JSON list of C-alpha atoms in Angstrom, two decimals:
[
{"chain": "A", "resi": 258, "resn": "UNK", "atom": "CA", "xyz": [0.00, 0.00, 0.00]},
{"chain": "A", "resi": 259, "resn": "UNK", "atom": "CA", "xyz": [1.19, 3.48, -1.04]},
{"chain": "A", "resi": 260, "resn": "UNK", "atom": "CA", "xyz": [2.14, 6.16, 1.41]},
{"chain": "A", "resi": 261, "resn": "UNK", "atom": "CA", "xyz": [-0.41, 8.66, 0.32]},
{"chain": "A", "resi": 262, "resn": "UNK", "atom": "CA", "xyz": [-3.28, 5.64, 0.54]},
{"chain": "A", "resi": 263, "resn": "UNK", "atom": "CA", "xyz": [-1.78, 5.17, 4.80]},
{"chain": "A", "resi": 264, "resn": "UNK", "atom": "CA", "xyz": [-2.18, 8.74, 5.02]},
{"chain": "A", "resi": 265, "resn": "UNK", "atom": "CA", "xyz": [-5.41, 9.08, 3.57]},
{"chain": "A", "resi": 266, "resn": "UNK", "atom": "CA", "xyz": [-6.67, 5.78, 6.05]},
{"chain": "A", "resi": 267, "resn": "UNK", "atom": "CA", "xyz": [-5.17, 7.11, 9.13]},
{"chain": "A", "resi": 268, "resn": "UNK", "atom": "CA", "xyz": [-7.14, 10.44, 8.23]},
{"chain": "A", "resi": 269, "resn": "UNK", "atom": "CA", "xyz": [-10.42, 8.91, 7.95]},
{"chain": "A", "resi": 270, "resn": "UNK", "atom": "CA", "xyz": [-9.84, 6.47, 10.47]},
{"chain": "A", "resi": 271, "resn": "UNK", "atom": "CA", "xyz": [-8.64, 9.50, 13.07]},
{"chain": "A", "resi": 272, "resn": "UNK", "atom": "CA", "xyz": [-12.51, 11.44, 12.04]},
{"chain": "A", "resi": 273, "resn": "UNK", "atom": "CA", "xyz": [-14.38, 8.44, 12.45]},
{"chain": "A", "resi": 274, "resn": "UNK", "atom": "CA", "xyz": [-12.62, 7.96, 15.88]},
{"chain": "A", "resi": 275, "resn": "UNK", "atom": "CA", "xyz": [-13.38, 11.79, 16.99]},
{"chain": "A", "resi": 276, "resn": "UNK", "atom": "CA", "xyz": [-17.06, 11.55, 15.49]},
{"chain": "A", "resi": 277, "resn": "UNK", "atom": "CA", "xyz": [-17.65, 7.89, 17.56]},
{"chain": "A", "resi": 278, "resn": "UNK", "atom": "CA", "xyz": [-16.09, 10.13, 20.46]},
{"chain": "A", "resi": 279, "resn": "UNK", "atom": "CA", "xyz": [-18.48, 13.58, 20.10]},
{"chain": "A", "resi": 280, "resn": "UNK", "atom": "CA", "xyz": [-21.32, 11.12, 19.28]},
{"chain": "A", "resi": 281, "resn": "UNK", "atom": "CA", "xyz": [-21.01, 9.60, 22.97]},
{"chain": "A", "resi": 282, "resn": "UNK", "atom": "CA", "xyz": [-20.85, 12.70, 24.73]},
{"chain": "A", "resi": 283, "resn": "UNK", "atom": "CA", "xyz": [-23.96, 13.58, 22.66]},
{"chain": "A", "resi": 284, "resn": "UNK", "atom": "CA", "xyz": [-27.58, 13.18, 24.62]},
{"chain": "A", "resi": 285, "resn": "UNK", "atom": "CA", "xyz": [-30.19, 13.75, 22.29]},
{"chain": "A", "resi": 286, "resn": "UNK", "atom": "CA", "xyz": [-33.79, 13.78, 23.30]},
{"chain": "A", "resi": 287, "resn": "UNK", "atom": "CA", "xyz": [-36.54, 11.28, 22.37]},
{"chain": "A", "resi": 288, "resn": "UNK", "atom": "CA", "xyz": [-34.08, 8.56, 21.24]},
{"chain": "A", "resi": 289, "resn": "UNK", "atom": "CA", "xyz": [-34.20, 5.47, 22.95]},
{"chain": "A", "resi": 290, "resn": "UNK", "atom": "CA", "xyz": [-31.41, 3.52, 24.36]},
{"chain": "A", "resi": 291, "resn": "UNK", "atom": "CA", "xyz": [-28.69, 2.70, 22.12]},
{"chain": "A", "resi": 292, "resn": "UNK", "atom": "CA", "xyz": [-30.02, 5.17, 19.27]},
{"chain": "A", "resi": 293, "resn": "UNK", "atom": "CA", "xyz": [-27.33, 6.95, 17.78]},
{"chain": "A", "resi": 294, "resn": "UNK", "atom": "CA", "xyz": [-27.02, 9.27, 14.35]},
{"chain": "A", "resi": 295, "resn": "UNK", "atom": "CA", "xyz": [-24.04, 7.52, 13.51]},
{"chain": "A", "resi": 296, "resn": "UNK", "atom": "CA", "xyz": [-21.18, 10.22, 12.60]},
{"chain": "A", "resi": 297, "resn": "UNK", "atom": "CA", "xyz": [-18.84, 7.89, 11.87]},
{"chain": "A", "resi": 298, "resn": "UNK", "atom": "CA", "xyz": [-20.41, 6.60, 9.16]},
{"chain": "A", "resi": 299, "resn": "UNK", "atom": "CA", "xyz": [-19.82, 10.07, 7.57]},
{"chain": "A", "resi": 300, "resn": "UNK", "atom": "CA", "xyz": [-15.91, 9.20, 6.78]},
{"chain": "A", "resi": 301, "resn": "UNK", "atom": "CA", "xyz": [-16.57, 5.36, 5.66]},
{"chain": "A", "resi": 302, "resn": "UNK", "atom": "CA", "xyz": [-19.17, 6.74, 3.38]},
{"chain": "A", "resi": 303, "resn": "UNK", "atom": "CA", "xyz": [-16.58, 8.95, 2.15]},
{"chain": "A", "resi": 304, "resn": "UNK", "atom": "CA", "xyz": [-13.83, 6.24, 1.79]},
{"chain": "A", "resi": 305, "resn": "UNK", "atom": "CA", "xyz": [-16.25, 3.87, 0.49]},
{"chain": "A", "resi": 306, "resn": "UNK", "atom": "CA", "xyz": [-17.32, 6.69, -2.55]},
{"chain": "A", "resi": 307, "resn": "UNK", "atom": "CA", "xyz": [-13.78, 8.40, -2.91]},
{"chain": "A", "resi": 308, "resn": "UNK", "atom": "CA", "xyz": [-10.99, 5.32, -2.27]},
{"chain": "A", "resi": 309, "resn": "UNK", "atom": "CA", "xyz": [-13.29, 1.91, -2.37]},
{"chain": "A", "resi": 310, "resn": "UNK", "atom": "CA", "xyz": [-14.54, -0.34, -0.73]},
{"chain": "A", "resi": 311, "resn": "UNK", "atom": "CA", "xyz": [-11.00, -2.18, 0.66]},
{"chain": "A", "resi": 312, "resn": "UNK", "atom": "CA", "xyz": [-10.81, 1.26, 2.24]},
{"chain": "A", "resi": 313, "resn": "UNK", "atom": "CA", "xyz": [-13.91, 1.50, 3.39]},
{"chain": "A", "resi": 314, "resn": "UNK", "atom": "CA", "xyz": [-13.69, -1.55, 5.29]},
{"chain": "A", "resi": 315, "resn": "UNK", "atom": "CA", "xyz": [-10.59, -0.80, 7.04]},
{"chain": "A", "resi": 316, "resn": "UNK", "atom": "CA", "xyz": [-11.68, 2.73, 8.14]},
{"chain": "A", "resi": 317, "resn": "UNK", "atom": "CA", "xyz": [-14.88, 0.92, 9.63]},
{"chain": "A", "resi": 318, "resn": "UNK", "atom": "CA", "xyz": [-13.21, -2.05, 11.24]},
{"chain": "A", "resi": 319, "resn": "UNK", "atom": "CA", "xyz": [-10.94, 0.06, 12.36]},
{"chain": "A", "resi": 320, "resn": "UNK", "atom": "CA", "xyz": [-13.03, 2.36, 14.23]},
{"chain": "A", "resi": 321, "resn": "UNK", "atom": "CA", "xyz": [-15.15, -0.43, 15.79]},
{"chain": "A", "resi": 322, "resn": "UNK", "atom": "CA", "xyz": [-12.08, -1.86, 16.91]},
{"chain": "A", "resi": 323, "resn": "UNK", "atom": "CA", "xyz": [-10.74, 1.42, 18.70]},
{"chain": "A", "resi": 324, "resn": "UNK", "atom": "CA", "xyz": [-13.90, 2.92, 19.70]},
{"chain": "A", "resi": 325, "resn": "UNK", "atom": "CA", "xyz": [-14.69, -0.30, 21.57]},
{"chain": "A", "resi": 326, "resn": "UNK", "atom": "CA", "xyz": [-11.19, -0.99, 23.49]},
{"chain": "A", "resi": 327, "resn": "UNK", "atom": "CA", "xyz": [-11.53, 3.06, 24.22]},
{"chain": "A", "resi": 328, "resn": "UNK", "atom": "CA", "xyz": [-14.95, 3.79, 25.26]},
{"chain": "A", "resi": 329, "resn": "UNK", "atom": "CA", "xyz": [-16.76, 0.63, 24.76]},
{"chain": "A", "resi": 330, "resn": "UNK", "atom": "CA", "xyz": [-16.86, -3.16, 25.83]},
{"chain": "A", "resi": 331, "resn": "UNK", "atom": "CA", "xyz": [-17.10, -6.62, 24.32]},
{"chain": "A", "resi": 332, "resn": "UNK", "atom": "CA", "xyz": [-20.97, -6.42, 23.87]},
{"chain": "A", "resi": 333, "resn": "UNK", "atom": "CA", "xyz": [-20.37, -2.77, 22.55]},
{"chain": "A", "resi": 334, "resn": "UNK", "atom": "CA", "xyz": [-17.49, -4.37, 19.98]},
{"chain": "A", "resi": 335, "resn": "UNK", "atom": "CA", "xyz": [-20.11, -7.50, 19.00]},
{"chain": "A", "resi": 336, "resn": "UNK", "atom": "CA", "xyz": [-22.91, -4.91, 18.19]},
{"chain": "A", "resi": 337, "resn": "UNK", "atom": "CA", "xyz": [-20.93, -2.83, 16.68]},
{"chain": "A", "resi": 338, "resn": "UNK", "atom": "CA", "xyz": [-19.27, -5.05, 14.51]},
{"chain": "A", "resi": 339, "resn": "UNK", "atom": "CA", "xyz": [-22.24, -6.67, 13.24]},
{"chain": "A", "resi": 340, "resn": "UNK", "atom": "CA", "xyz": [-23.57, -3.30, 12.28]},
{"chain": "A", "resi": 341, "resn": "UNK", "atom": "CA", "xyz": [-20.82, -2.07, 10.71]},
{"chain": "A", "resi": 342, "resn": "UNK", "atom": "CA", "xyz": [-20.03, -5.48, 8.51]},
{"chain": "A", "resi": 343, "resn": "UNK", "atom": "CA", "xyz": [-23.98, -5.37, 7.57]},
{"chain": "A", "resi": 344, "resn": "UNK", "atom": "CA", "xyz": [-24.44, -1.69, 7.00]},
{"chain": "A", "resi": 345, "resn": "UNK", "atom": "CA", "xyz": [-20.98, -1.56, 4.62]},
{"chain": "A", "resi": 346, "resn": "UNK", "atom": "CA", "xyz": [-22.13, -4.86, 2.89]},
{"chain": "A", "resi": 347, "resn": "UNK", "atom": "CA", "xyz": [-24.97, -3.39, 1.85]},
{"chain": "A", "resi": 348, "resn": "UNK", "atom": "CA", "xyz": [-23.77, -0.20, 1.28]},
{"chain": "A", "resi": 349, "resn": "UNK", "atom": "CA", "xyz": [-21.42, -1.64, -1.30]},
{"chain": "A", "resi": 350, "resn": "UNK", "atom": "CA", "xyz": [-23.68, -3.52, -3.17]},
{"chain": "A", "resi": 351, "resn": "UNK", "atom": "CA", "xyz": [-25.88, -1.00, -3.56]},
{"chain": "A", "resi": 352, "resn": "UNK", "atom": "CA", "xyz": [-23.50, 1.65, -4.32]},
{"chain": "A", "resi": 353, "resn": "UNK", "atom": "CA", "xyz": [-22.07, -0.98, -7.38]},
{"chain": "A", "resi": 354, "resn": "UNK", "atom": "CA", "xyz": [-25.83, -1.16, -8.74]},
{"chain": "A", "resi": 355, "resn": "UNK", "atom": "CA", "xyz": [-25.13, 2.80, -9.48]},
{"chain": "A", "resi": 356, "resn": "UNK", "atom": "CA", "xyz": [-28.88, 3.02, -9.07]},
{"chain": "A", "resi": 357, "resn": "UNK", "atom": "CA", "xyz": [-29.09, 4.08, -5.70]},
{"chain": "A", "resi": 358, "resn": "UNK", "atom": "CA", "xyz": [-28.01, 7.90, -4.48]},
{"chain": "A", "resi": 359, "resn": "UNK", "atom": "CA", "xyz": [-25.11, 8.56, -1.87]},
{"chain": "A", "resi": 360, "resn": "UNK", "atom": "CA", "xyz": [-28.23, 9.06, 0.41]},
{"chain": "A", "resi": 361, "resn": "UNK", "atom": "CA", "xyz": [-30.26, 6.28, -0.40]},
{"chain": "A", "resi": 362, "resn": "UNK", "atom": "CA", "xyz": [-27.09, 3.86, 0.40]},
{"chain": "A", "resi": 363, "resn": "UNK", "atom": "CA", "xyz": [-26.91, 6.08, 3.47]},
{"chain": "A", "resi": 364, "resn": "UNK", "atom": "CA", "xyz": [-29.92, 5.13, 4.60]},
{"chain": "A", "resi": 365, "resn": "UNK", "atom": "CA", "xyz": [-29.96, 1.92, 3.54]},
{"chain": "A", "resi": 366, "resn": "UNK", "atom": "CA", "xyz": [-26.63, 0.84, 5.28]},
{"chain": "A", "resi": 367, "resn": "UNK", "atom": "CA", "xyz": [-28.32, 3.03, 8.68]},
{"chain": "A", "resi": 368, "resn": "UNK", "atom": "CA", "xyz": [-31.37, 0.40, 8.60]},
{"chain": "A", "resi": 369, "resn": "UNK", "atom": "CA", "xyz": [-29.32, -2.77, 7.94]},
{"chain": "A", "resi": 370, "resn": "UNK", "atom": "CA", "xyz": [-26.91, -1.30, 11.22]},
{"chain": "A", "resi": 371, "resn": "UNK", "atom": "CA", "xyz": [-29.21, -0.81, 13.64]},
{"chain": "A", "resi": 372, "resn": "UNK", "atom": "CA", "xyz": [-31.26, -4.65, 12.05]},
{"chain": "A", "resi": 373, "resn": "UNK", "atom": "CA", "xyz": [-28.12, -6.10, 12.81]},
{"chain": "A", "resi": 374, "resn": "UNK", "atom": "CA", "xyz": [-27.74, -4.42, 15.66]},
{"chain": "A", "resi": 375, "resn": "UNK", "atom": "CA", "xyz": [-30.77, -5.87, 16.92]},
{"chain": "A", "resi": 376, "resn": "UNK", "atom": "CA", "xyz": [-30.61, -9.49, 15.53]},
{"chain": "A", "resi": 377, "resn": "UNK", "atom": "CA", "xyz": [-27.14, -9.66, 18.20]},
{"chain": "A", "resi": 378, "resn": "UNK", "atom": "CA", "xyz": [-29.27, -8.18, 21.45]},
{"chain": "A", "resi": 379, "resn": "UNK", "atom": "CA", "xyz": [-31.63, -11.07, 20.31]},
{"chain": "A", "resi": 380, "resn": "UNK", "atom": "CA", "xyz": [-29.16, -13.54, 20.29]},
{"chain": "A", "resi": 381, "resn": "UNK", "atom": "CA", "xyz": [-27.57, -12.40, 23.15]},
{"chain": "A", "resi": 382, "resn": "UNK", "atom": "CA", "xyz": [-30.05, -12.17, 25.19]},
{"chain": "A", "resi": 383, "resn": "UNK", "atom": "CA", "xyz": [-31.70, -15.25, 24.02]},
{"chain": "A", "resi": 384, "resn": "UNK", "atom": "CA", "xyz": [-35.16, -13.37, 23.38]},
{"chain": "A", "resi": 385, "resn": "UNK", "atom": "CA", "xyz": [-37.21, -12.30, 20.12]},
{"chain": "A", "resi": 386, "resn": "UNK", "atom": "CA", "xyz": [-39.09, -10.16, 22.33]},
{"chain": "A", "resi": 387, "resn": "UNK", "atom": "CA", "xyz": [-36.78, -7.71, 21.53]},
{"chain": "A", "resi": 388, "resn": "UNK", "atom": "CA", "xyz": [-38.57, -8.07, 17.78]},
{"chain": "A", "resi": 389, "resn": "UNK", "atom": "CA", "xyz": [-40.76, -4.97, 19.30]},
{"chain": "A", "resi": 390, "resn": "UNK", "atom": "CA", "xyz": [-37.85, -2.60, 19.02]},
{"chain": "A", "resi": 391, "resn": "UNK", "atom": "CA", "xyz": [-37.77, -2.57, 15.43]},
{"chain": "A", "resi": 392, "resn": "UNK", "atom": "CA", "xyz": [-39.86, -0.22, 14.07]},
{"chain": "A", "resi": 393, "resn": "UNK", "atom": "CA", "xyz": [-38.40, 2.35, 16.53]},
{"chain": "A", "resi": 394, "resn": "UNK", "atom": "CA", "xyz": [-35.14, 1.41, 14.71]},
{"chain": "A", "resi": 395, "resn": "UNK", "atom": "CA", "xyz": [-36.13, 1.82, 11.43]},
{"chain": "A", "resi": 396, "resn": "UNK", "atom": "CA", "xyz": [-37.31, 5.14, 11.71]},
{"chain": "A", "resi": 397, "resn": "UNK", "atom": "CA", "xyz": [-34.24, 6.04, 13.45]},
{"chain": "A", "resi": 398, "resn": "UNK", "atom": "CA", "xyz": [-32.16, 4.18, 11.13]},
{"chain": "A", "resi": 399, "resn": "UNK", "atom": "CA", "xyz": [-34.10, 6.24, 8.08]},
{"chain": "A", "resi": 400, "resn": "UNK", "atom": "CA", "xyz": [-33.51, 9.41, 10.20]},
{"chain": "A", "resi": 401, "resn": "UNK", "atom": "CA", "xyz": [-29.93, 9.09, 11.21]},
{"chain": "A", "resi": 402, "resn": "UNK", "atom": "CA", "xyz": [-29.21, 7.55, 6.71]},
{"chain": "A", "resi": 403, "resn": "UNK", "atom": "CA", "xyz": [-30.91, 10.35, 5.75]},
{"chain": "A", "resi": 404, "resn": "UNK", "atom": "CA", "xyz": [-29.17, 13.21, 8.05]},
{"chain": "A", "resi": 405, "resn": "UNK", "atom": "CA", "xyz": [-25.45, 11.49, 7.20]},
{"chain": "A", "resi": 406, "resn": "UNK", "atom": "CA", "xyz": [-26.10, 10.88, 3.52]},
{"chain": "A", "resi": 407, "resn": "UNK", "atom": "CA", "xyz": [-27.02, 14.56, 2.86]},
{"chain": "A", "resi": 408, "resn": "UNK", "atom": "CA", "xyz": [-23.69, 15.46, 4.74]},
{"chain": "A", "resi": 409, "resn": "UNK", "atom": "CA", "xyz": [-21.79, 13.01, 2.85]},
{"chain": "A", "resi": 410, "resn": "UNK", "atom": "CA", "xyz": [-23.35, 14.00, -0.29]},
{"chain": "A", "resi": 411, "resn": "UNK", "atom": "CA", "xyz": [-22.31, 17.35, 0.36]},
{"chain": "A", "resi": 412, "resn": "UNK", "atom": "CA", "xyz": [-18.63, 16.33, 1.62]},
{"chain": "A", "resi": 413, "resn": "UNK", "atom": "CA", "xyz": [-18.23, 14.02, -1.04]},
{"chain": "A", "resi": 414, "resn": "UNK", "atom": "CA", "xyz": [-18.73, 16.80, -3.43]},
{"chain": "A", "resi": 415, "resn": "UNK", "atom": "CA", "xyz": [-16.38, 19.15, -2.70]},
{"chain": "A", "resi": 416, "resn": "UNK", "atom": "CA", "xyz": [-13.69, 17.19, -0.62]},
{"chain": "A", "resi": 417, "resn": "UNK", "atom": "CA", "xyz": [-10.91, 15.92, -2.67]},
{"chain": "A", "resi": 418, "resn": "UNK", "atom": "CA", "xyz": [-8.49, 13.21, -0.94]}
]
């Protein structure tokens, strides 16, 4: 891997890390427990649309990774990972059909993060009762896809890396 393309990881990775950090100070009204806009997502969106999806994928695992050892724990890392492999997953595919907008893979990769999300608490907890929570998360998820693809949209525009 070329210099510039380290550089350009350790960036992204560094602004996912600060947004996963101003995103847990954060305490937003009306938003149940573990309901989060997802700010990170902003700088794997961008590496997934401006370097690919190799890049992508290592500015996402390793945010998960970090964010978890610094201000999470193992459940934290297992929820997070599953979100994060299911959200970029789908974000890729879509984004290679080239018929979906930056925002509507936004959104789309939001929804599939907080599903997976939820399918771990299930298995975790050994409960579908939990089932109850998801239409709570998919408006959230459509919410928090829409607010960080319009601000990728508009950073992937006119940043150049």
């Amino acid at each position: 891997m070329r210099r510039e393309n380290i550089a350009r990881l350790a960036l992204l990775t560094t602004l996912a890390m600060a947004l996963s950090w101003l995103e847990s100070l954060l305490v937003l009204p009306g938003l149940l427990p573990g309901m989060k806009i997802g700010l990170a997502n902003l700088a794997v969106l961008f590496a997934l649309y401006r370097l690919g999806l190799r890049e992508a994928a290592a500015v996402s695992l390793t945010r998960v990774i970090l964010a978890s050892a610094t201000f999470g724990s193992a459940y934290s890392f297992a929820y997070s990972l599953a979100g994060a492999a299911l959200s970029l997953a789908v974000m890729a595919g879509l984004k290679r059909l080239d018929r979906f907008s930056l925002l509507g893979v936004s959104i789309a990769g939001a929804v599939c993060h907080n599903l997976a999300q939820l399918l771990v608490a299930m298995a975790v907890l050994g409960t579908a009762q939990l089932g109850w929570y998801l239409p709570a998360l998919l408006i959230s998820g459509v919410a928090a896809g829409t607010a960080i693809g319009a601000a990728g949209a508009a950073v992937t525009a006119r940043v150049r890396l």
